[in-house]
Amino acid sequence: MAARKVTYNIPGIGNLTANLFDYTQQVYDFLDHYGHILRFRTINQLGRLRDVYQGAHHNRYEYVFLQLSLISELCSNKKSELGLSGERRFCGKISDDGPYPSTGELLQCLVLLNNMGYLEGTFSTSRAWLSLLKENRDVFNFFKNGLDKDDWFRFEKCIDGYEYGKFNIFMALFQLQRYKRKGKNVVEFASSLLRKSLSSERSDIHLVQFKKLYSSIRQLSFITLDSLYAPVPFSLDLSSILLNFEELLESLFIKNTTYRIALGNLEQVLQDSVYMASDACINTGRASDEKITELRSQVERVNGITDLAKIVCPDQESGNFNLGVKELDWIREKKIIQEYRLTANDRDNLPYPLTDEVKWEIELKKRLGVSRSQVGILTNFKKSIVKLAIGLTTTDNAQSLRAALKVTNELIKFKDSMPQTPFNLDGKNEELLLSFLLKAIFGWEKKFILENKNRIDSAIFVSNGRVSTIEKIDKYMESARKYLNNDEIFEVEKTRDLVEHNNYSGLTIVFVGGTKLFDEGDNQGSAEYDGLIIHPTKDPREFFGYILEAKNYNNGATDAEQQLRERVEPHLIQPIECVINRLNNRAAYAEVKLQRP
């Protein structure tokens, strides 16, 4: 069968042409018959992240077509040493009397099949399905029995491990089984190819090279498209790549060159600033919550595999798609994100929140107050990075402070559930957490710099009780003496004295470094503080926060009191009130609480 030439204009890139080969045509037409090509054209490539990046309107068909075009270009390049025209037998063939597929045909087919399992909402929807299948045993069994028995073990592993990055493959396998009656040969070939893409087998060198090449093509495609539409300070010039394709061929697809390293770095930037940015995490959590609510309603009428198929298979008549954009309902200034790392050993024994992310998000929202927060927790596909983001939805200052204190308590408990690796203990999450709390006290438009001159130990301590807190401060002072001057050591000592004076046995956050407060638009700094103590679990109508000012000279407390009046009271948000007290003749402190109605 002659190759079918298809042309498509991708905005920002231009007209691209793809040659669809024999096997590709058969799979493409088969999927088109069941409405999957239409689904490609109507699903947003970034799924519900369209709510966050509203200009990023590229659809999944554009992503698919770009890959088909790149594979076509690779196959037509006569200087290529990739062996794309050679027959490959590891997936069988469609027709008994026909040829085996070439590597190029397998690559194009895998692009189509790997994407047919994404539903509207993409990853947020996959997460919702995983949580639904965990909580509803009947639906789990319907889905499992709708798969070929060869897929049962991997399917159960996917659900148990909450691998939403692989769930699209099982969704594709489930849908293919529904089409077996009218296209058995195509279904068996397509299913075999999807299974090979999941396999960790490394004995077949051709299969290993095939999967590596597919991964490179996929990476180049999503970086090109997503960097074009999403708010990142770079984009790939595909036209330049195609014009210099012969020269760049080995660098992009074969060898581990600086180009491959650069693409990996660009993918990391996209992950941090787009896919797993704070708003992206929160919105994914919100979208998954909405989707699982919808799915719970839908599966009430599901009594078997056929009913389940009606939910997931394309419905060409009704246009079963929701393409609207939902405005963000949290206040973007009132959010916090925390990042953690998992090792390979940790992934075999996931902390509870990661065993069912959507369920845990919903539980956390209930603890925080459903009407006051949105929550999102995401892992990358390798489950080596975890990001947890929370956004507050209330504009009321008092409610925001109460919510921020609750968020702080929950984030500290979350940290305790994470592996205690060096990355997770470096203090960066605590800095973000303390800044979040300070904004809730002084104003969300304010900015803070938390300065720590000690190069060995973090200046932020989170402890339960006075004794544990003081032990951490003492340890800090031992390592700090060669970095801090006498006045700075004195400020740490007075903060320690304030902890002793408070004699509080509950959760305590202490900062013994220098805090600089900046008003909006101010680059000079509006106030500085010598020490901070916050008790997040205290009733905020009681004194829960303390700001220290220390003066290392006799009767310095008088100057300290005056500075606190000038630097604390004017900056506090309403309705927080402040009382200033002497600690001793060289230090004073301001204690803050919510005014009672």
JSON list of N, CA and C in Angstrom, two decimals, residues 113-184:
[
{"chain": "A", "resi": 113, "resn": "LEU", "atom": "N", "xyz": [-1.67, 4.85, 19.17]},
{"chain": "A", "resi": 113, "resn": "LEU", "atom": "CA", "xyz": [-2.23, 3.99, 20.21]},
{"chain": "A", "resi": 113, "resn": "LEU", "atom": "C", "xyz": [-1.97, 4.53, 21.62]},
{"chain": "A", "resi": 114, "resn": "ASN", "atom": "N", "xyz": [-0.79, 5.10, 21.82]},
{"chain": "A", "resi": 114, "resn": "ASN", "atom": "CA", "xyz": [-0.44, 5.62, 23.13]},
{"chain": "A", "resi": 114, "resn": "ASN", "atom": "C", "xyz": [-1.32, 6.81, 23.51]},
{"chain": "A", "resi": 115, "resn": "ASN", "atom": "N", "xyz": [-1.82, 7.52, 22.51]},
{"chain": "A", "resi": 115, "resn": "ASN", "atom": "CA", "xyz": [-2.64, 8.71, 22.78]},
{"chain": "A", "resi": 115, "resn": "ASN", "atom": "C", "xyz": [-4.14, 8.42, 22.78]},
{"chain": "A", "resi": 116, "resn": "MET", "atom": "N", "xyz": [-4.56, 7.26, 22.27]},
{"chain": "A", "resi": 116, "resn": "MET", "atom": "CA", "xyz": [-5.99, 6.98, 22.23]},
{"chain": "A", "resi": 116, "resn": "MET", "atom": "C", "xyz": [-6.57, 6.75, 23.62]},
{"chain": "A", "resi": 117, "resn": "GLY", "atom": "N", "xyz": [-5.71, 6.48, 24.61]},
{"chain": "A", "resi": 117, "resn": "GLY", "atom": "CA", "xyz": [-6.20, 6.21, 25.96]},
{"chain": "A", "resi": 117, "resn": "GLY", "atom": "C", "xyz": [-6.41, 7.45, 26.80]},
{"chain": "A", "resi": 118, "resn": "TYR", "atom": "N", "xyz": [-6.05, 8.65, 26.27]},
{"chain": "A", "resi": 118, "resn": "TYR", "atom": "CA", "xyz": [-6.27, 9.87, 27.03]},
{"chain": "A", "resi": 118, "resn": "TYR", "atom": "C", "xyz": [-7.71, 10.34, 26.82]},
{"chain": "A", "resi": 119, "resn": "LEU", "atom": "N", "xyz": [-8.36, 10.65, 27.93]},
{"chain": "A", "resi": 119, "resn": "LEU", "atom": "CA", "xyz": [-9.70, 11.19, 27.88]},
{"chain": "A", "resi": 119, "resn": "LEU", "atom": "C", "xyz": [-9.63, 12.70, 28.09]},
{"chain": "A", "resi": 120, "resn": "GLU", "atom": "N", "xyz": [-10.76, 13.38, 27.91]},
{"chain": "A", "resi": 120, "resn": "GLU", "atom": "CA", "xyz": [-10.81, 14.81, 28.14]},
{"chain": "A", "resi": 120, "resn": "GLU", "atom": "C", "xyz": [-10.34, 15.09, 29.56]},
{"chain": "A", "resi": 121, "resn": "GLY", "atom": "N", "xyz": [-9.42, 16.03, 29.70]},
{"chain": "A", "resi": 121, "resn": "GLY", "atom": "CA", "xyz": [-8.83, 16.30, 31.01]},
{"chain": "A", "resi": 121, "resn": "GLY", "atom": "C", "xyz": [-7.47, 15.65, 31.19]},
{"chain": "A", "resi": 122, "resn": "THR", "atom": "N", "xyz": [-7.14, 14.69, 30.34]},
{"chain": "A", "resi": 122, "resn": "THR", "atom": "CA", "xyz": [-5.86, 13.95, 30.33]},
{"chain": "A", "resi": 122, "resn": "THR", "atom": "C", "xyz": [-5.46, 13.50, 31.74]},
{"chain": "A", "resi": 123, "resn": "PHE", "atom": "N", "xyz": [-4.38, 14.04, 32.30]},
{"chain": "A", "resi": 123, "resn": "PHE", "atom": "CA", "xyz": [-3.83, 13.47, 33.53]},
{"chain": "A", "resi": 123, "resn": "PHE", "atom": "C", "xyz": [-4.75, 13.67, 34.73]},
{"chain": "A", "resi": 124, "resn": "SER", "atom": "N", "xyz": [-5.46, 14.79, 34.81]},
{"chain": "A", "resi": 124, "resn": "SER", "atom": "CA", "xyz": [-6.38, 14.97, 35.93]},
{"chain": "A", "resi": 124, "resn": "SER", "atom": "C", "xyz": [-7.49, 13.92, 35.88]},
{"chain": "A", "resi": 125, "resn": "THR", "atom": "N", "xyz": [-7.91, 13.54, 34.66]},
{"chain": "A", "resi": 125, "resn": "THR", "atom": "CA", "xyz": [-8.92, 12.50, 34.51]},
{"chain": "A", "resi": 125, "resn": "THR", "atom": "C", "xyz": [-8.35, 11.13, 34.83]},
{"chain": "A", "resi": 126, "resn": "SER", "atom": "N", "xyz": [-7.12, 10.87, 34.41]},
{"chain": "A", "resi": 126, "resn": "SER", "atom": "CA", "xyz": [-6.49, 9.59, 34.74]},
{"chain": "A", "resi": 126, "resn": "SER", "atom": "C", "xyz": [-6.38, 9.41, 36.25]},
{"chain": "A", "resi": 127, "resn": "ARG", "atom": "N", "xyz": [-6.03, 10.48, 36.97]},
{"chain": "A", "resi": 127, "resn": "ARG", "atom": "CA", "xyz": [-5.94, 10.40, 38.43]},
{"chain": "A", "resi": 127, "resn": "ARG", "atom": "C", "xyz": [-7.30, 10.06, 39.03]},
{"chain": "A", "resi": 128, "resn": "ALA", "atom": "N", "xyz": [-8.35, 10.71, 38.52]},
{"chain": "A", "resi": 128, "resn": "ALA", "atom": "CA", "xyz": [-9.69, 10.45, 39.04]},
{"chain": "A", "resi": 128, "resn": "ALA", "atom": "C", "xyz": [-10.10, 9.00, 38.81]},
{"chain": "A", "resi": 129, "resn": "TRP", "atom": "N", "xyz": [-9.76, 8.45, 37.63]},
{"chain": "A", "resi": 129, "resn": "TRP", "atom": "CA", "xyz": [-10.08, 7.05, 37.34]},
{"chain": "A", "resi": 129, "resn": "TRP", "atom": "C", "xyz": [-9.33, 6.11, 38.28]},
{"chain": "A", "resi": 130, "resn": "LEU", "atom": "N", "xyz": [-8.06, 6.39, 38.54]},
{"chain": "A", "resi": 130, "resn": "LEU", "atom": "CA", "xyz": [-7.30, 5.55, 39.45]},
{"chain": "A", "resi": 130, "resn": "LEU", "atom": "C", "xyz": [-7.94, 5.52, 40.84]},
{"chain": "A", "resi": 131, "resn": "SER", "atom": "N", "xyz": [-8.34, 6.68, 41.33]},
{"chain": "A", "resi": 131, "resn": "SER", "atom": "CA", "xyz": [-8.97, 6.74, 42.66]},
{"chain": "A", "resi": 131, "resn": "SER", "atom": "C", "xyz": [-10.32, 6.04, 42.66]},
{"chain": "A", "resi": 132, "resn": "LEU", "atom": "N", "xyz": [-11.07, 6.19, 41.58]},
{"chain": "A", "resi": 132, "resn": "LEU", "atom": "CA", "xyz": [-12.37, 5.52, 41.49]},
{"chain": "A", "resi": 132, "resn": "LEU", "atom": "C", "xyz": [-12.19, 4.00, 41.51]},
{"chain": "A", "resi": 133, "resn": "LEU", "atom": "N", "xyz": [-11.22, 3.51, 40.75]},
{"chain": "A", "resi": 133, "resn": "LEU", "atom": "CA", "xyz": [-10.99, 2.07, 40.68]},
{"chain": "A", "resi": 133, "resn": "LEU", "atom": "C", "xyz": [-10.48, 1.52, 42.01]},
{"chain": "A", "resi": 134, "resn": "LYS", "atom": "N", "xyz": [-9.79, 2.35, 42.79]},
{"chain": "A", "resi": 134, "resn": "LYS", "atom": "CA", "xyz": [-9.36, 1.91, 44.11]},
{"chain": "A", "resi": 134, "resn": "LYS", "atom": "C", "xyz": [-10.52, 1.81, 45.09]},
{"chain": "A", "resi": 135, "resn": "GLU", "atom": "N", "xyz": [-11.49, 2.73, 44.97]},
{"chain": "A", "resi": 135, "resn": "GLU", "atom": "CA", "xyz": [-12.56, 2.76, 45.96]},
{"chain": "A", "resi": 135, "resn": "GLU", "atom": "C", "xyz": [-13.77, 1.92, 45.58]},
{"chain": "A", "resi": 136, "resn": "ASN", "atom": "N", "xyz": [-13.94, 1.63, 44.29]},
{"chain": "A", "resi": 136, "resn": "ASN", "atom": "CA", "xyz": [-15.14, 0.92, 43.83]},
{"chain": "A", "resi": 136, "resn": "ASN", "atom": "C", "xyz": [-14.72, -0.43, 43.25]},
{"chain": "A", "resi": 137, "resn": "ARG", "atom": "N", "xyz": [-14.86, -1.48, 44.04]},
{"chain": "A", "resi": 137, "resn": "ARG", "atom": "CA", "xyz": [-14.38, -2.79, 43.62]},
{"chain": "A", "resi": 137, "resn": "ARG", "atom": "C", "xyz": [-15.15, -3.34, 42.43]},
{"chain": "A", "resi": 138, "resn": "ASP", "atom": "N", "xyz": [-16.45, -3.05, 42.34]},
{"chain": "A", "resi": 138, "resn": "ASP", "atom": "CA", "xyz": [-17.24, -3.54, 41.21]},
{"chain": "A", "resi": 138, "resn": "ASP", "atom": "C", "xyz": [-16.72, -2.95, 39.90]},
{"chain": "A", "resi": 139, "resn": "VAL", "atom": "N", "xyz": [-16.50, -1.64, 39.88]},
{"chain": "A", "resi": 139, "resn": "VAL", "atom": "CA", "xyz": [-16.00, -0.99, 38.66]},
{"chain": "A", "resi": 139, "resn": "VAL", "atom": "C", "xyz": [-14.60, -1.49, 38.34]},
{"chain": "A", "resi": 140, "resn": "PHE", "atom": "N", "xyz": [-13.78, -1.68, 39.37]},
{"chain": "A", "resi": 140, "resn": "PHE", "atom": "CA", "xyz": [-12.43, -2.24, 39.17]},
{"chain": "A", "resi": 140, "resn": "PHE", "atom": "C", "xyz": [-12.53, -3.59, 38.46]},
{"chain": "A", "resi": 141, "resn": "ASN", "atom": "N", "xyz": [-13.42, -4.46, 38.91]},
{"chain": "A", "resi": 141, "resn": "ASN", "atom": "CA", "xyz": [-13.55, -5.78, 38.31]},
{"chain": "A", "resi": 141, "resn": "ASN", "atom": "C", "xyz": [-14.10, -5.70, 36.89]},
{"chain": "A", "resi": 142, "resn": "PHE", "atom": "N", "xyz": [-15.04, -4.78, 36.64]},
{"chain": "A", "resi": 142, "resn": "PHE", "atom": "CA", "xyz": [-15.56, -4.62, 35.28]},
{"chain": "A", "resi": 142, "resn": "PHE", "atom": "C", "xyz": [-14.43, -4.21, 34.34]},
{"chain": "A", "resi": 143, "resn": "PHE", "atom": "N", "xyz": [-13.61, -3.24, 34.80]},
{"chain": "A", "resi": 143, "resn": "PHE", "atom": "CA", "xyz": [-12.50, -2.76, 33.98]},
{"chain": "A", "resi": 143, "resn": "PHE", "atom": "C", "xyz": [-11.49, -3.89, 33.75]},
{"chain": "A", "resi": 144, "resn": "LYS", "atom": "N", "xyz": [-11.11, -4.56, 34.82]},
{"chain": "A", "resi": 144, "resn": "LYS", "atom": "CA", "xyz": [-10.12, -5.64, 34.71]},
{"chain": "A", "resi": 144, "resn": "LYS", "atom": "C", "xyz": [-10.62, -6.74, 33.78]},
{"chain": "A", "resi": 145, "resn": "ASN", "atom": "N", "xyz": [-11.87, -7.15, 33.93]},
{"chain": "A", "resi": 145, "resn": "ASN", "atom": "CA", "xyz": [-12.42, -8.22, 33.08]},
{"chain": "A", "resi": 145, "resn": "ASN", "atom": "C", "xyz": [-12.62, -7.77, 31.64]},
{"chain": "A", "resi": 146, "resn": "GLY", "atom": "N", "xyz": [-12.61, -6.44, 31.44]},
{"chain": "A", "resi": 146, "resn": "GLY", "atom": "CA", "xyz": [-12.70, -5.93, 30.08]},
{"chain": "A", "resi": 146, "resn": "GLY", "atom": "C", "xyz": [-11.37, -5.91, 29.36]},
{"chain": "A", "resi": 147, "resn": "LEU", "atom": "N", "xyz": [-10.31, -6.27, 30.08]},
{"chain": "A", "resi": 147, "resn": "LEU", "atom": "CA", "xyz": [-8.97, -6.38, 29.48]},
{"chain": "A", "resi": 147, "resn": "LEU", "atom": "C", "xyz": [-8.68, -7.82, 29.12]},
{"chain": "A", "resi": 148, "resn": "ASP", "atom": "N", "xyz": [-7.71, -8.01, 28.23]},
{"chain": "A", "resi": 148, "resn": "ASP", "atom": "CA", "xyz": [-7.19, -9.34, 27.99]},
{"chain": "A", "resi": 148, "resn": "ASP", "atom": "C", "xyz": [-6.49, -9.82, 29.26]},
{"chain": "A", "resi": 149, "resn": "LYS", "atom": "N", "xyz": [-6.56, -11.11, 29.55]},
{"chain": "A", "resi": 149, "resn": "LYS", "atom": "CA", "xyz": [-5.95, -11.64, 30.77]},
{"chain": "A", "resi": 149, "resn": "LYS", "atom": "C", "xyz": [-4.45, -11.37, 30.84]},
{"chain": "A", "resi": 150, "resn": "ASP", "atom": "N", "xyz": [-3.81, -11.21, 29.66]},
{"chain": "A", "resi": 150, "resn": "ASP", "atom": "CA", "xyz": [-2.38, -10.91, 29.65]},
{"chain": "A", "resi": 150, "resn": "ASP", "atom": "C", "xyz": [-2.07, -9.56, 30.30]},
{"chain": "A", "resi": 151, "resn": "ASP", "atom": "N", "xyz": [-3.09, -8.70, 30.42]},
{"chain": "A", "resi": 151, "resn": "ASP", "atom": "CA", "xyz": [-2.88, -7.35, 30.94]},
{"chain": "A", "resi": 151, "resn": "ASP", "atom": "C", "xyz": [-3.28, -7.21, 32.41]},
{"chain": "A", "resi": 152, "resn": "TRP", "atom": "N", "xyz": [-3.81, -8.26, 33.01]},
{"chain": "A", "resi": 152, "resn": "TRP", "atom": "CA", "xyz": [-4.33, -8.13, 34.36]},
{"chain": "A", "resi": 152, "resn": "TRP", "atom": "C", "xyz": [-3.26, -7.77, 35.39]},
{"chain": "A", "resi": 153, "resn": "PHE", "atom": "N", "xyz": [-2.14, -8.45, 35.34]},
{"chain": "A", "resi": 153, "resn": "PHE", "atom": "CA", "xyz": [-1.10, -8.23, 36.34]},
{"chain": "A", "resi": 153, "resn": "PHE", "atom": "C", "xyz": [-0.58, -6.79, 36.28]},
{"chain": "A", "resi": 154, "resn": "ARG", "atom": "N", "xyz": [-0.25, -6.31, 35.08]},
{"chain": "A", "resi": 154, "resn": "ARG", "atom": "CA", "xyz": [0.26, -4.95, 34.95]},
{"chain": "A", "resi": 154, "resn": "ARG", "atom": "C", "xyz": [-0.80, -3.92, 35.33]},
{"chain": "A", "resi": 155, "resn": "PHE", "atom": "N", "xyz": [-2.06, -4.21, 35.01]},
{"chain": "A", "resi": 155, "resn": "PHE", "atom": "CA", "xyz": [-3.15, -3.30, 35.35]},
{"chain": "A", "resi": 155, "resn": "PHE", "atom": "C", "xyz": [-3.25, -3.15, 36.87]},
{"chain": "A", "resi": 156, "resn": "GLU", "atom": "N", "xyz": [-3.24, -4.27, 37.59]},
{"chain": "A", "resi": 156, "resn": "GLU", "atom": "CA", "xyz": [-3.32, -4.21, 39.04]},
{"chain": "A", "resi": 156, "resn": "GLU", "atom": "C", "xyz": [-2.12, -3.45, 39.63]},
{"chain": "A", "resi": 157, "resn": "LYS", "atom": "N", "xyz": [-0.96, -3.65, 39.06]},
{"chain": "A", "resi": 157, "resn": "LYS", "atom": "CA", "xyz": [0.24, -2.95, 39.51]},
{"chain": "A", "resi": 157, "resn": "LYS", "atom": "C", "xyz": [0.11, -1.45, 39.27]},
{"chain": "A", "resi": 158, "resn": "CYS", "atom": "N", "xyz": [-0.47, -1.07, 38.15]},
{"chain": "A", "resi": 158, "resn": "CYS", "atom": "CA", "xyz": [-0.69, 0.34, 37.82]},
{"chain": "A", "resi": 158, "resn": "CYS", "atom": "C", "xyz": [-1.61, 0.99, 38.84]},
{"chain": "A", "resi": 159, "resn": "ILE", "atom": "N", "xyz": [-2.69, 0.29, 39.19]},
{"chain": "A", "resi": 159, "resn": "ILE", "atom": "CA", "xyz": [-3.65, 0.84, 40.14]},
{"chain": "A", "resi": 159, "resn": "ILE", "atom": "C", "xyz": [-3.03, 0.91, 41.53]},
{"chain": "A", "resi": 160, "resn": "ASP", "atom": "N", "xyz": [-2.37, -0.16, 41.96]},
{"chain": "A", "resi": 160, "resn": "ASP", "atom": "CA", "xyz": [-1.76, -0.18, 43.29]},
{"chain": "A", "resi": 160, "resn": "ASP", "atom": "C", "xyz": [-0.70, 0.91, 43.44]},
{"chain": "A", "resi": 161, "resn": "GLY", "atom": "N", "xyz": [0.08, 1.12, 42.39]},
{"chain": "A", "resi": 161, "resn": "GLY", "atom": "CA", "xyz": [1.16, 2.11, 42.44]},
{"chain": "A", "resi": 161, "resn": "GLY", "atom": "C", "xyz": [0.74, 3.50, 42.05]},
{"chain": "A", "resi": 162, "resn": "TYR", "atom": "N", "xyz": [-0.55, 3.70, 41.77]},
{"chain": "A", "resi": 162, "resn": "TYR", "atom": "CA", "xyz": [-1.10, 5.00, 41.38]},
{"chain": "A", "resi": 162, "resn": "TYR", "atom": "C", "xyz": [-0.29, 5.62, 40.24]},
{"chain": "A", "resi": 163, "resn": "GLU", "atom": "N", "xyz": [-0.08, 4.81, 39.19]},
{"chain": "A", "resi": 163, "resn": "GLU", "atom": "CA", "xyz": [0.76, 5.23, 38.07]},
{"chain": "A", "resi": 163, "resn": "GLU", "atom": "C", "xyz": [-0.10, 5.89, 37.00]},
{"chain": "A", "resi": 164, "resn": "TYR", "atom": "N", "xyz": [-0.52, 7.14, 37.27]},
{"chain": "A", "resi": 164, "resn": "TYR", "atom": "CA", "xyz": [-1.42, 7.79, 36.31]},
{"chain": "A", "resi": 164, "resn": "TYR", "atom": "C", "xyz": [-0.73, 8.13, 35.00]},
{"chain": "A", "resi": 165, "resn": "GLY", "atom": "N", "xyz": [0.59, 8.10, 34.98]},
{"chain": "A", "resi": 165, "resn": "GLY", "atom": "CA", "xyz": [1.31, 8.31, 33.73]},
{"chain": "A", "resi": 165, "resn": "GLY", "atom": "C", "xyz": [1.24, 7.13, 32.78]},
{"chain": "A", "resi": 166, "resn": "LYS", "atom": "N", "xyz": [0.81, 5.96, 33.30]},
{"chain": "A", "resi": 166, "resn": "LYS", "atom": "CA", "xyz": [0.67, 4.76, 32.46]},
{"chain": "A", "resi": 166, "resn": "LYS", "atom": "C", "xyz": [-0.79, 4.37, 32.24]},
{"chain": "A", "resi": 167, "resn": "PHE", "atom": "N", "xyz": [-1.71, 5.02, 32.96]},
{"chain": "A", "resi": 167, "resn": "PHE", "atom": "CA", "xyz": [-3.10, 4.57, 32.92]},
{"chain": "A", "resi": 167, "resn": "PHE", "atom": "C", "xyz": [-3.70, 4.70, 31.52]},
{"chain": "A", "resi": 168, "resn": "ASN", "atom": "N", "xyz": [-3.22, 5.67, 30.73]},
{"chain": "A", "resi": 168, "resn": "ASN", "atom": "CA", "xyz": [-3.74, 5.83, 29.37]},
{"chain": "A", "resi": 168, "resn": "ASN", "atom": "C", "xyz": [-3.55, 4.56, 28.54]},
{"chain": "A", "resi": 169, "resn": "ILE", "atom": "N", "xyz": [-2.49, 3.80, 28.81]},
{"chain": "A", "resi": 169, "resn": "ILE", "atom": "CA", "xyz": [-2.24, 2.58, 28.05]},
{"chain": "A", "resi": 169, "resn": "ILE", "atom": "C", "xyz": [-3.30, 1.53, 28.37]},
{"chain": "A", "resi": 170, "resn": "PHE", "atom": "N", "xyz": [-3.67, 1.42, 29.63]},
{"chain": "A", "resi": 170, "resn": "PHE", "atom": "CA", "xyz": [-4.71, 0.45, 30.00]},
{"chain": "A", "resi": 170, "resn": "PHE", "atom": "C", "xyz": [-6.08, 0.90, 29.54]},
{"chain": "A", "resi": 171, "resn": "MET", "atom": "N", "xyz": [-6.29, 2.20, 29.48]},
{"chain": "A", "resi": 171, "resn": "MET", "atom": "CA", "xyz": [-7.53, 2.71, 28.92]},
{"chain": "A", "resi": 171, "resn": "MET", "atom": "C", "xyz": [-7.60, 2.37, 27.43]},
{"chain": "A", "resi": 172, "resn": "ALA", "atom": "N", "xyz": [-6.46, 2.47, 26.74]},
{"chain": "A", "resi": 172, "resn": "ALA", "atom": "CA", "xyz": [-6.42, 2.11, 25.32]},
{"chain": "A", "resi": 172, "resn": "ALA", "atom": "C", "xyz": [-6.66, 0.61, 25.13]},
{"chain": "A", "resi": 173, "resn": "LEU", "atom": "N", "xyz": [-6.02, -0.20, 25.98]},
{"chain": "A", "resi": 173, "resn": "LEU", "atom": "CA", "xyz": [-6.20, -1.65, 25.87]},
{"chain": "A", "resi": 173, "resn": "LEU", "atom": "C", "xyz": [-7.66, -2.05, 26.13]},
{"chain": "A", "resi": 174, "resn": "PHE", "atom": "N", "xyz": [-8.30, -1.39, 27.10]},
{"chain": "A", "resi": 174, "resn": "PHE", "atom": "CA", "xyz": [-9.71, -1.67, 27.40]},
{"chain": "A", "resi": 174, "resn": "PHE", "atom": "C", "xyz": [-10.58, -1.31, 26.19]},
{"chain": "A", "resi": 175, "resn": "GLN", "atom": "N", "xyz": [-10.34, -0.18, 25.59]},
{"chain": "A", "resi": 175, "resn": "GLN", "atom": "CA", "xyz": [-11.15, 0.24, 24.45]},
{"chain": "A", "resi": 175, "resn": "GLN", "atom": "C", "xyz": [-10.93, -0.68, 23.24]},
{"chain": "A", "resi": 176, "resn": "LEU", "atom": "N", "xyz": [-9.68, -1.07, 23.03]},
{"chain": "A", "resi": 176, "resn": "LEU", "atom": "CA", "xyz": [-9.40, -1.96, 21.89]},
{"chain": "A", "resi": 176, "resn": "LEU", "atom": "C", "xyz": [-10.16, -3.27, 21.99]},
{"chain": "A", "resi": 177, "resn": "GLN", "atom": "N", "xyz": [-10.30, -3.80, 23.20]},
{"chain": "A", "resi": 177, "resn": "GLN", "atom": "CA", "xyz": [-11.03, -5.06, 23.37]},
{"chain": "A", "resi": 177, "resn": "GLN", "atom": "C", "xyz": [-12.50, -4.92, 22.96]},
{"chain": "A", "resi": 178, "resn": "ARG", "atom": "N", "xyz": [-13.03, -3.71, 23.05]},
{"chain": "A", "resi": 178, "resn": "ARG", "atom": "CA", "xyz": [-14.43, -3.50, 22.67]},
{"chain": "A", "resi": 178, "resn": "ARG", "atom": "C", "xyz": [-14.59, -3.53, 21.15]},
{"chain": "A", "resi": 179, "resn": "TYR", "atom": "N", "xyz": [-13.48, -3.37, 20.42]},
{"chain": "A", "resi": 179, "resn": "TYR", "atom": "CA", "xyz": [-13.53, -3.33, 18.96]},
{"chain": "A", "resi": 179, "resn": "TYR", "atom": "C", "xyz": [-13.09, -4.65, 18.33]},
{"chain": "A", "resi": 180, "resn": "LYS", "atom": "N", "xyz": [-12.83, -5.66, 19.16]},
{"chain": "A", "resi": 180, "resn": "LYS", "atom": "CA", "xyz": [-12.23, -6.90, 18.68]},
{"chain": "A", "resi": 180, "resn": "LYS", "atom": "C", "xyz": [-13.14, -7.65, 17.71]},
{"chain": "A", "resi": 181, "resn": "ARG", "atom": "N", "xyz": [-14.45, -7.53, 17.93]},
{"chain": "A", "resi": 181, "resn": "ARG", "atom": "CA", "xyz": [-15.39, -8.28, 17.10]},
{"chain": "A", "resi": 181, "resn": "ARG", "atom": "C", "xyz": [-15.28, -7.88, 15.62]},
{"chain": "A", "resi": 182, "resn": "LYS", "atom": "N", "xyz": [-15.00, -6.61, 15.34]},
{"chain": "A", "resi": 182, "resn": "LYS", "atom": "CA", "xyz": [-14.95, -6.14, 13.95]},
{"chain": "A", "resi": 182, "resn": "LYS", "atom": "C", "xyz": [-13.53, -5.95, 13.43]},
{"chain": "A", "resi": 183, "resn": "GLY", "atom": "N", "xyz": [-12.54, -6.13, 14.27]},
{"chain": "A", "resi": 183, "resn": "GLY", "atom": "CA", "xyz": [-11.17, -5.94, 13.79]},
{"chain": "A", "resi": 183, "resn": "GLY", "atom": "C", "xyz": [-10.17, -6.69, 14.64]},
{"chain": "A", "resi": 184, "resn": "LYS", "atom": "N", "xyz": [-10.37, -8.00, 14.74]},
{"chain": "A", "resi": 184, "resn": "LYS", "atom": "CA", "xyz": [-9.56, -8.81, 15.64]},
{"chain": "A", "resi": 184, "resn": "LYS", "atom": "C", "xyz": [-8.06, -8.68, 15.36]}
]
